[in-house]
Amino acid sequence: MDKRTVGILGGGQLGRMLVEAANRLNVNTVILDAPNSPAKQISNSTEHIDGSFTNPEDIKKLAAKCDVLTIEIEHVDVPTLKTLTSINPNLKIYPSPETIELIQDKYIQKEHLIKNGLKVATSKAIEVPSVESLSQVGNEYGYPFVLKSRKFAYDGRGNYIVKSESDLPDALATLKDRTLYVEKWAPFTKELAVMIVRSIDGRVFSYPVVETIHQNSICHLCYAPARIPDSVQLKAKLMAENAVKSFPSCGIFGVEMFYLENGELLINEIAPRPHNSGHYTIDACITSQFEAHIRAILDLPLPTNFTSLSTTNTNAIMLNVLGEAEKDGELKTCERALATPGSSVYLYGKESKPNRKVGHINVVSSSMVECERRLQYILGNSAELKN
Ligand code: ATP
Ligand code: MG
Ligand code: MG
């Protein structure tokens, strides 16, 4: 259907699911990442590049093989991306290198959002990390506050929740050699997320607002739609759309938010790529976040409502499958999910390691109560599942 080739920087699970969506449309994909990475495992192309999305030469090799370049991770070498169109003026890069640059440093991202009138938690850069400078922050922000790496953060690795002054030496040791900023604690009642897709001509389409539940700063569950009043859904959707419109780019974006005790919404962070909170879209929406991204960056049709839930009464829960202490122990959860109506299992072809995201499970039903009942069975909390 489309003879263009999409190059993907990064071949993890997000790349793998992008490849799956592209395959269904006969869109060729070429992956840059380590040999046998999850995305390469499901595509038999001989064109893949073994290397790193942070290595300029590897990125140039990838660019030489494709018409459109995209990313599944924002921690890529932006200066190299900026040089590519002078080598090949026909190459398209989505999201734009400027957008990746604004987002990959989380502190610059926050400054950008503030400049564009969006609310975020109060934060400041830490030029000289020391017990003295951070205890001043503790006096000003109160405890807990969060010490955060500006770059290369994921799954909370890069964050340290400072509960009291006595945590400071450990916080500094844990995040040593990283550029840091500090953030005020956001007293949230729920965490929300919205996937937004933006077309090349600037139209935005939003997926439903969802609710994410984290454990140890790693996404554990995602409820779609979020169990919040309609007025908050609407506010979150508009805020996410405005945030995405502030970046010069197109494709899929994930917008993470805090819904505070006082009813206020703050943006936590934005991902310029498919996002864990959008995995439910594969089974619960008309078009998945992965297909939406492929369509957007190739300028393929994006019809009205293509980001809606499949039906008006579709409900879904996504459960992340993390590696357990016992290698492959998590597969028991997956086996229970296979035996559960309305449930789909996605494994990423990654080696099982404790707390590593190795897969996810989508549970879909016309009622959230039923999704929850099925989830409890999958989690091993209820012995029997009557269909
Ligand atoms: P991701 O995997 O989403 O990219 P990350 O490593 O970039 O994660 P954050 O999104 O900054 O990390 O934080 C991870 C989680 O830690 C948040 O989803 C939230 O649960 C908690 N958290 C982060 N910052 C704050 C804050 N200022 N106040 C309260 N909780 C926070
Ligand atoms: Mg992040
Ligand atoms: Mg996050």
PDB file of C-alpha atoms in Angstrom, residues 319 330-346 360-364 370-371 373-380 382-387:
ATOM      1  CA  LEU A 319      -1.673  -4.655  33.384  1.00  0.00           C
ATOM      2  CA  GLU A 330       5.519 -13.812  35.561  1.00  0.00           C
ATOM      3  CA  LEU A 331       4.444 -16.269  32.861  1.00  0.00           C
ATOM      4  CA  LYS A 332       1.945 -17.754  35.328  1.00  0.00           C
ATOM      5  CA  THR A 333       0.098 -14.422  35.218  1.00  0.00           C
ATOM      6  CA  CYS A 334       0.134 -14.565  31.418  1.00  0.00           C
ATOM      7  CA  GLU A 335      -1.254 -18.113  31.410  1.00  0.00           C
ATOM      8  CA  ARG A 336      -4.155 -17.035  33.648  1.00  0.00           C
ATOM      9  CA  ALA A 337      -4.779 -14.116  31.263  1.00  0.00           C
ATOM     10  CA  LEU A 338      -4.923 -16.467  28.279  1.00  0.00           C
ATOM     11  CA  ALA A 339      -7.690 -18.371  30.102  1.00  0.00           C
ATOM     12  CA  THR A 340      -9.636 -15.153  30.795  1.00  0.00           C
ATOM     13  CA  PRO A 341     -12.371 -13.905  28.451  1.00  0.00           C
ATOM     14  CA  GLY A 342     -11.697 -10.548  26.785  1.00  0.00           C
ATOM     15  CA  SER A 343      -7.988 -10.647  27.661  1.00  0.00           C
ATOM     16  CA  SER A 344      -4.981 -10.418  25.368  1.00  0.00           C
ATOM     17  CA  VAL A 345      -1.351 -11.096  26.221  1.00  0.00           C
ATOM     18  CA  TYR A 346       1.574  -9.238  24.659  1.00  0.00           C
ATOM     19  CA  HIS A 360       1.456  -6.378  29.122  1.00  0.00           C
ATOM     20  CA  ILE A 361      -2.086  -7.722  29.299  1.00  0.00           C
ATOM     21  CA  ASN A 362      -5.205  -5.943  28.067  1.00  0.00           C
ATOM     22  CA  VAL A 363      -8.554  -6.841  29.625  1.00  0.00           C
ATOM     23  CA  VAL A 364     -11.627  -5.533  27.802  1.00  0.00           C
ATOM     24  CA  GLU A 370     -16.155  -6.949  35.055  1.00  0.00           C
ATOM     25  CA  CYS A 371     -12.681  -5.846  33.869  1.00  0.00           C
ATOM     26  CA  ARG A 373     -13.088  -8.993  38.361  1.00  0.00           C
ATOM     27  CA  ARG A 374     -11.090 -10.526  35.504  1.00  0.00           C
ATOM     28  CA  LEU A 375      -7.994  -8.606  36.578  1.00  0.00           C
ATOM     29  CA  GLN A 376      -8.196 -10.033  40.091  1.00  0.00           C
ATOM     30  CA  TYR A 377      -8.227 -13.543  38.625  1.00  0.00           C
ATOM     31  CA  ILE A 378      -5.246 -12.746  36.364  1.00  0.00           C
ATOM     32  CA  LEU A 379      -3.330 -11.329  39.332  1.00  0.00           C
ATOM     33  CA  GLY A 380      -3.965 -14.561  41.231  1.00  0.00           C
ATOM     34  CA  SER A 382      -9.267 -14.804  43.157  1.00  0.00           C
ATOM     35  CA  ALA A 383      -9.165 -18.550  42.722  1.00  0.00           C
ATOM     36  CA  GLU A 384     -11.906 -19.015  40.207  1.00  0.00           C
ATOM     37  CA  LEU A 385     -13.221 -17.181  37.178  1.00  0.00           C
ATOM     38  CA  LYS A 386     -16.769 -18.052  36.254  1.00  0.00           C
ATOM     39  CA  ASN A 387     -17.355 -17.019  32.648  1.00  0.00           C
TER      40      ASN A 387
END
